[in-house]
Amino acid sequence: MARMASDATFAGVEGGVAPESAALQHGHWRSRYRLSSGLEALERFLASAGFDRAPWLAVAFAAGIAAWFELANARQWLALVAACLGLMLTGAAAMRRDGWFPFLRLALLVAPGAVALGCLTVWAKSAMVGAPAISRPMVAELTGAVLGREDRPAEDRVRLLLATREPGTGRAIVVRVNVPGRTMPEGIAEGATIRLRARLMPPSPPMLPGSYDFARTAWFAGLAATGSALGDPVLVAPASGNAGLARLQRRLSDHVHSRLAGSPGGVAAAFASGDRGGIAQADEDAMRDAGLTHLLSVSGLHVSAVIAVIYFVAIRLLAAGAAAGAGVGYTLLTGAEVPTVRSCIGALLVLLALALGREPLSLRLLAVAAICVMLLWPEAVVGPSFQMSFGAVLAIVALHGCDPVRRFLAPRDEAWWARGGRQLAMLLLTGFVIELALLPIGLFHFHKTGFYGAFANVIAIPLTTFVTMPLIGLALVLDVVGAGAPAWWLCGKSLDLLLALAHWTASRPGAVTRLPAMGDWAFALFLLGALWLALWRGRARLLGLLPVLVATITLATLRVPDLLISGDGHHVGIVESGGDRLLMLRDSRDSFAGETLTELAGMSGEAVPLAQWPGARCSPEFCSVALRRGGRDWHLLIGRNKAPVAERELAAACDLSDIVIADRWLPQSCRPRWLKADRTLLDRTGGLAIDLERGRIATVAEDQGAHGWWRKKARPSRSRASHSPHPNTEGAGRGPVSSAAPLSTDPSLTPPTGGKGAGSVIAPQ
């Protein structure tokens, strides 16, 4: 009876009964009425929007994978799965009432299940393939089987993947070793057994917050260590059996390099076999800055070109099968990278759609391809390759599916030049939309983006698709009878034109825009807005502009960190007041460390060695730096090496410093006012990015959680640390070291008392 009265009450309200009804004066009834009204409004919105469900399922699956990376530990992963199951049970229970919010019921039943499945999929993949890293750097004699070989002629080295045993424990591990190309003996290929002496390192975590996480990549690749060979490898047993696909790929790459030298040969080899090792670094940088790097990664452009040629060469019934076989073979031959697999799956679905008479270019097809890739490589979701590959295709499909574009491209009776003009305008618009779609992805992962890529691609894509790739195929066929030289010459000229276009575009003023590291939340808002704009229909899709606008505002207010400290304390970057220059403790202009520091600082110019800066006073062992930030002076003491210094002198200098940074373990007597970033602290936190004005410290560790690839370094015993003159058990000075650490007032500073030691400390003045 109570339930009937409740239903009657709601019916009365909706039918226009006066709101003065006494029943609605109770908060219990008002809350229920508001909930019902809100659910009805949401149901009407879903019913009227008109959208494909399959793409949103792929988004929910990807969200579950991303959540697993963002959440810290197994308790939080299980909580997410449990919450999703609870929502599914709610949807299942609601389904017993016929006609009650059908769209919401379906959403509650299916979307949380996709999120939970995504979380469980990447969790299972991590548990199955993740390989714990070696415990410490070491030099060891290794004997193992070659699992893979990657030639890099532009760098004069060969990268070997070895299955071997961990020295000391005997654990079966996979390591990646770089060997100088000039010392590589003949016969070392996949399946061979070799012996070599190598220096091994655990895969590196991010150097700084927001930088590339190689340790995570190595975890999912099953790598326990990387390193370099010391001396020449020795062939113990040659490879047995016939040449496999990897060796066929390498032979094809070698053949292309024998016909075309330098970077043109490297680009041609990338198109033919997926091998990018022959491209000079300067040319690859120019391609990246010009927005043409996607041409070097075998993806939709190349797979589609191969399949299209075979499809139109074959006739009707055999066309789909022949083209599909060619596409799969080309995918395997070029290394089966994520963009290539995505493109191959998508192309096969297009062929199936054509055979069935269905629309070949659709969001549903893209969603199926994305789910297939995520089931096999769930870790790819958080990488730039997956995001840029699917983001570009999603932008193309969404753009060409909207009504204004359909009307613009609709066939009509017109002159050839008018039809060509419309196609050219559409090509420019497509390139511009792709650049906009990929802009936040490039900023998030690489901290830079280009604005001329849309225009460069108008020339580069037709050149590559209709000239370069057909010439490579023709040249390879003619080489069978020894007549491929003219085709290779023409191919080389087309690649010279492509590289010239890349260098010209990259050298234009404003071709590359750099920004400091973007936060996770800003990136998530960009993705949410972009997905909403692409997957929704009608006016409702314009709501996606709101999160994009909020994220853009956060980009405009980004602050460059004042201090960047690498996880080992060896590299330190100080952003000069005004953000014009980066002061670096060590001259690392040509190193990975220097590039990472400048990228995260949002700068493109050359860094200035700290010792040459007028605001720094340096001895061989330490540099003393005074910075004006947030209306106060900050005094920094930065170690330059691990040479012994007198503890008394060091302690006195620490007392006069706000922040002390060193790549060694400092004694307990060193107690700066605010932060002591020595090895004790950095082994726990990883790299640091410090905003002095706001008193905020971002750490690498805070984004890692309990994932298998992140392990805090164990505190060395005194016997192990005996080589360090000042072992220490404290990581911080007298102030706290949290991300919200309060700033201390600026006390008066006095020069330290002197001390005796092997080295000297420049104390703050």
PDB file of C-alpha atoms in Angstrom, residues 80-215:
ATOM      1  CA  LEU A  80      37.231  -0.205  -8.556  1.00  0.00           C
ATOM      2  CA  VAL A  81      36.154  -3.644  -9.764  1.00  0.00           C
ATOM      3  CA  ALA A  82      33.791  -4.033  -6.805  1.00  0.00           C
ATOM      4  CA  ALA A  83      32.211  -0.625  -7.484  1.00  0.00           C
ATOM      5  CA  CYS A  84      31.707  -1.575 -11.127  1.00  0.00           C
ATOM      6  CA  LEU A  85      30.097  -4.874 -10.135  1.00  0.00           C
ATOM      7  CA  GLY A  86      27.801  -3.002  -7.754  1.00  0.00           C
ATOM      8  CA  LEU A  87      26.640  -0.721 -10.571  1.00  0.00           C
ATOM      9  CA  MET A  88      26.097  -3.737 -12.817  1.00  0.00           C
ATOM     10  CA  LEU A  89      23.962  -5.416 -10.163  1.00  0.00           C
ATOM     11  CA  THR A  90      21.955  -2.213  -9.837  1.00  0.00           C
ATOM     12  CA  GLY A  91      21.349  -2.189 -13.567  1.00  0.00           C
ATOM     13  CA  ALA A  92      20.446  -5.886 -13.581  1.00  0.00           C
ATOM     14  CA  ALA A  93      17.960  -5.397 -10.747  1.00  0.00           C
ATOM     15  CA  ALA A  94      16.402  -2.417 -12.510  1.00  0.00           C
ATOM     16  CA  MET A  95      15.893  -4.462 -15.658  1.00  0.00           C
ATOM     17  CA  ARG A  96      13.194  -6.464 -13.888  1.00  0.00           C
ATOM     18  CA  ARG A  97      10.910  -3.451 -14.265  1.00  0.00           C
ATOM     19  CA  ASP A  98       9.835  -3.344 -17.900  1.00  0.00           C
ATOM     20  CA  GLY A  99      10.074   0.049 -19.528  1.00  0.00           C
ATOM     21  CA  TRP A 100      11.873   1.688 -16.589  1.00  0.00           C
ATOM     22  CA  PHE A 101      14.707   3.918 -17.874  1.00  0.00           C
ATOM     23  CA  PRO A 102      15.895   1.552 -20.650  1.00  0.00           C
ATOM     24  CA  PHE A 103      18.921   3.633 -21.690  1.00  0.00           C
ATOM     25  CA  LEU A 104      20.124   4.103 -18.126  1.00  0.00           C
ATOM     26  CA  ARG A 105      19.586   0.428 -17.334  1.00  0.00           C
ATOM     27  CA  LEU A 106      21.686  -0.593 -20.296  1.00  0.00           C
ATOM     28  CA  ALA A 107      24.401   1.917 -19.414  1.00  0.00           C
ATOM     29  CA  LEU A 108      24.558   0.694 -15.809  1.00  0.00           C
ATOM     30  CA  LEU A 109      24.785  -2.884 -16.938  1.00  0.00           C
ATOM     31  CA  VAL A 110      27.346  -2.581 -19.736  1.00  0.00           C
ATOM     32  CA  ALA A 111      29.645   0.438 -19.154  1.00  0.00           C
ATOM     33  CA  PRO A 112      30.823  -0.539 -15.630  1.00  0.00           C
ATOM     34  CA  GLY A 113      31.445  -4.055 -16.895  1.00  0.00           C
ATOM     35  CA  ALA A 114      33.716  -2.688 -19.633  1.00  0.00           C
ATOM     36  CA  VAL A 115      35.605  -0.588 -17.070  1.00  0.00           C
ATOM     37  CA  ALA A 116      36.083  -3.592 -14.764  1.00  0.00           C
ATOM     38  CA  LEU A 117      37.146  -5.786 -17.689  1.00  0.00           C
ATOM     39  CA  GLY A 118      39.737  -3.222 -18.771  1.00  0.00           C
ATOM     40  CA  CYS A 119      41.192  -3.030 -15.245  1.00  0.00           C
ATOM     41  CA  LEU A 120      41.325  -6.823 -14.917  1.00  0.00           C
ATOM     42  CA  THR A 121      42.823  -7.254 -18.395  1.00  0.00           C
ATOM     43  CA  VAL A 122      45.841  -5.010 -17.812  1.00  0.00           C
ATOM     44  CA  TRP A 123      46.255  -6.382 -14.275  1.00  0.00           C
ATOM     45  CA  ALA A 124      46.395  -9.923 -15.657  1.00  0.00           C
ATOM     46  CA  LYS A 125      48.808  -8.889 -18.417  1.00  0.00           C
ATOM     47  CA  SER A 126      51.082  -7.239 -15.850  1.00  0.00           C
ATOM     48  CA  ALA A 127      51.087 -10.351 -13.663  1.00  0.00           C
ATOM     49  CA  MET A 128      51.787 -12.692 -16.575  1.00  0.00           C
ATOM     50  CA  VAL A 129      54.529 -10.868 -18.467  1.00  0.00           C
ATOM     51  CA  GLY A 130      56.018  -8.423 -15.960  1.00  0.00           C
ATOM     52  CA  ALA A 131      59.662  -9.135 -15.196  1.00  0.00           C
ATOM     53  CA  PRO A 132      61.208  -7.742 -11.980  1.00  0.00           C
ATOM     54  CA  ALA A 133      64.351  -5.767 -12.727  1.00  0.00           C
ATOM     55  CA  ILE A 134      67.774  -6.807 -11.554  1.00  0.00           C
ATOM     56  CA  SER A 135      68.481  -5.523  -8.068  1.00  0.00           C
ATOM     57  CA  ARG A 136      71.484  -3.331  -8.897  1.00  0.00           C
ATOM     58  CA  PRO A 137      73.869  -2.317 -11.683  1.00  0.00           C
ATOM     59  CA  MET A 138      76.448  -4.980 -12.442  1.00  0.00           C
ATOM     60  CA  VAL A 139      79.111  -6.151 -14.856  1.00  0.00           C
ATOM     61  CA  ALA A 140      78.602  -9.785 -15.769  1.00  0.00           C
ATOM     62  CA  GLU A 141      79.555 -12.544 -18.202  1.00  0.00           C
ATOM     63  CA  LEU A 142      76.395 -13.608 -20.045  1.00  0.00           C
ATOM     64  CA  THR A 143      75.620 -16.637 -22.158  1.00  0.00           C
ATOM     65  CA  GLY A 144      72.221 -16.624 -23.806  1.00  0.00           C
ATOM     66  CA  ALA A 145      70.043 -17.174 -26.833  1.00  0.00           C
ATOM     67  CA  VAL A 146      69.395 -14.296 -29.216  1.00  0.00           C
ATOM     68  CA  LEU A 147      65.674 -13.533 -29.253  1.00  0.00           C
ATOM     69  CA  GLY A 148      65.881 -10.476 -31.460  1.00  0.00           C
ATOM     70  CA  ARG A 149      68.328  -8.316 -33.364  1.00  0.00           C
ATOM     71  CA  GLU A 150      67.815  -4.694 -34.402  1.00  0.00           C
ATOM     72  CA  ASP A 151      70.438  -3.070 -36.602  1.00  0.00           C
ATOM     73  CA  ARG A 152      70.947   0.683 -36.216  1.00  0.00           C
ATOM     74  CA  PRO A 153      73.445   1.679 -38.907  1.00  0.00           C
ATOM     75  CA  ALA A 154      72.928   5.409 -38.331  1.00  0.00           C
ATOM     76  CA  GLU A 155      74.204   4.920 -34.764  1.00  0.00           C
ATOM     77  CA  ASP A 156      76.769   2.228 -35.636  1.00  0.00           C
ATOM     78  CA  ARG A 157      75.341  -0.250 -33.161  1.00  0.00           C
ATOM     79  CA  VAL A 158      73.259  -3.399 -33.004  1.00  0.00           C
ATOM     80  CA  ARG A 159      70.640  -4.020 -30.319  1.00  0.00           C
ATOM     81  CA  LEU A 160      70.375  -7.636 -29.170  1.00  0.00           C
ATOM     82  CA  LEU A 161      67.624  -9.209 -27.096  1.00  0.00           C
ATOM     83  CA  LEU A 162      69.024 -12.111 -25.045  1.00  0.00           C
ATOM     84  CA  ALA A 163      67.397 -14.841 -22.985  1.00  0.00           C
ATOM     85  CA  THR A 164      69.888 -15.598 -20.233  1.00  0.00           C
ATOM     86  CA  ARG A 165      70.277 -16.187 -16.477  1.00  0.00           C
ATOM     87  CA  GLU A 166      70.637 -13.488 -13.860  1.00  0.00           C
ATOM     88  CA  PRO A 167      74.135 -13.609 -12.364  1.00  0.00           C
ATOM     89  CA  GLY A 168      74.042 -14.736  -8.762  1.00  0.00           C
ATOM     90  CA  THR A 169      70.420 -15.925  -8.611  1.00  0.00           C
ATOM     91  CA  GLY A 170      70.131 -18.013 -11.770  1.00  0.00           C
ATOM     92  CA  ARG A 171      66.713 -16.501 -12.529  1.00  0.00           C
ATOM     93  CA  ALA A 172      65.702 -16.685 -16.181  1.00  0.00           C
ATOM     94  CA  ILE A 173      65.642 -13.128 -17.523  1.00  0.00           C
ATOM     95  CA  VAL A 174      65.579 -11.225 -20.796  1.00  0.00           C
ATOM     96  CA  VAL A 175      68.100  -8.431 -21.283  1.00  0.00           C
ATOM     97  CA  ARG A 176      68.701  -5.895 -24.039  1.00  0.00           C
ATOM     98  CA  VAL A 177      72.317  -5.199 -24.910  1.00  0.00           C
ATOM     99  CA  ASN A 178      73.802  -2.658 -27.323  1.00  0.00           C
ATOM    100  CA  VAL A 179      76.807  -3.896 -29.283  1.00  0.00           C
ATOM    101  CA  PRO A 180      78.982  -1.654 -31.505  1.00  0.00           C
ATOM    102  CA  GLY A 181      78.224  -2.528 -35.115  1.00  0.00           C
ATOM    103  CA  ARG A 182      81.893  -2.750 -36.058  1.00  0.00           C
ATOM    104  CA  THR A 183      82.488  -5.510 -33.472  1.00  0.00           C
ATOM    105  CA  MET A 184      79.488  -7.681 -34.387  1.00  0.00           C
ATOM    106  CA  PRO A 185      80.658 -11.098 -35.642  1.00  0.00           C
ATOM    107  CA  GLU A 186      78.992 -12.806 -38.589  1.00  0.00           C
ATOM    108  CA  GLY A 187      76.258 -15.331 -37.884  1.00  0.00           C
ATOM    109  CA  ILE A 188      74.691 -13.667 -34.846  1.00  0.00           C
ATOM    110  CA  ALA A 189      70.970 -13.747 -35.527  1.00  0.00           C
ATOM    111  CA  GLU A 190      67.742 -14.919 -33.940  1.00  0.00           C
ATOM    112  CA  GLY A 191      68.195 -18.402 -32.505  1.00  0.00           C
ATOM    113  CA  ALA A 192      71.984 -18.193 -32.099  1.00  0.00           C
ATOM    114  CA  THR A 193      73.709 -18.635 -28.739  1.00  0.00           C
ATOM    115  CA  ILE A 194      76.365 -16.080 -27.810  1.00  0.00           C
ATOM    116  CA  ARG A 195      78.605 -15.168 -24.906  1.00  0.00           C
ATOM    117  CA  LEU A 196      79.585 -11.647 -23.995  1.00  0.00           C
ATOM    118  CA  ARG A 197      80.607  -9.447 -21.113  1.00  0.00           C
ATOM    119  CA  ALA A 198      78.217  -6.580 -20.476  1.00  0.00           C
ATOM    120  CA  ARG A 199      77.478  -3.757 -18.111  1.00  0.00           C
ATOM    121  CA  LEU A 200      73.837  -4.139 -17.039  1.00  0.00           C
ATOM    122  CA  MET A 201      71.472  -1.624 -15.464  1.00  0.00           C
ATOM    123  CA  PRO A 202      67.909  -1.952 -14.183  1.00  0.00           C
ATOM    124  CA  PRO A 203      65.442  -0.291 -16.584  1.00  0.00           C
ATOM    125  CA  SER A 204      65.332   3.397 -15.744  1.00  0.00           C
ATOM    126  CA  PRO A 205      62.305   4.964 -14.050  1.00  0.00           C
ATOM    127  CA  PRO A 206      61.248   8.466 -15.113  1.00  0.00           C
ATOM    128  CA  MET A 207      64.110  10.870 -14.672  1.00  0.00           C
ATOM    129  CA  LEU A 208      61.677  13.599 -13.552  1.00  0.00           C
ATOM    130  CA  PRO A 209      57.937  13.861 -12.898  1.00  0.00           C
ATOM    131  CA  GLY A 210      56.215  13.754 -16.281  1.00  0.00           C
ATOM    132  CA  SER A 211      59.155  12.315 -18.239  1.00  0.00           C
ATOM    133  CA  TYR A 212      59.324   9.034 -20.151  1.00  0.00           C
ATOM    134  CA  ASP A 213      58.878   5.903 -18.030  1.00  0.00           C
ATOM    135  CA  PHE A 214      61.153   3.280 -19.590  1.00  0.00           C
ATOM    136  CA  ALA A 215      60.826   1.014 -16.544  1.00  0.00           C
TER     137      ALA A 215
END
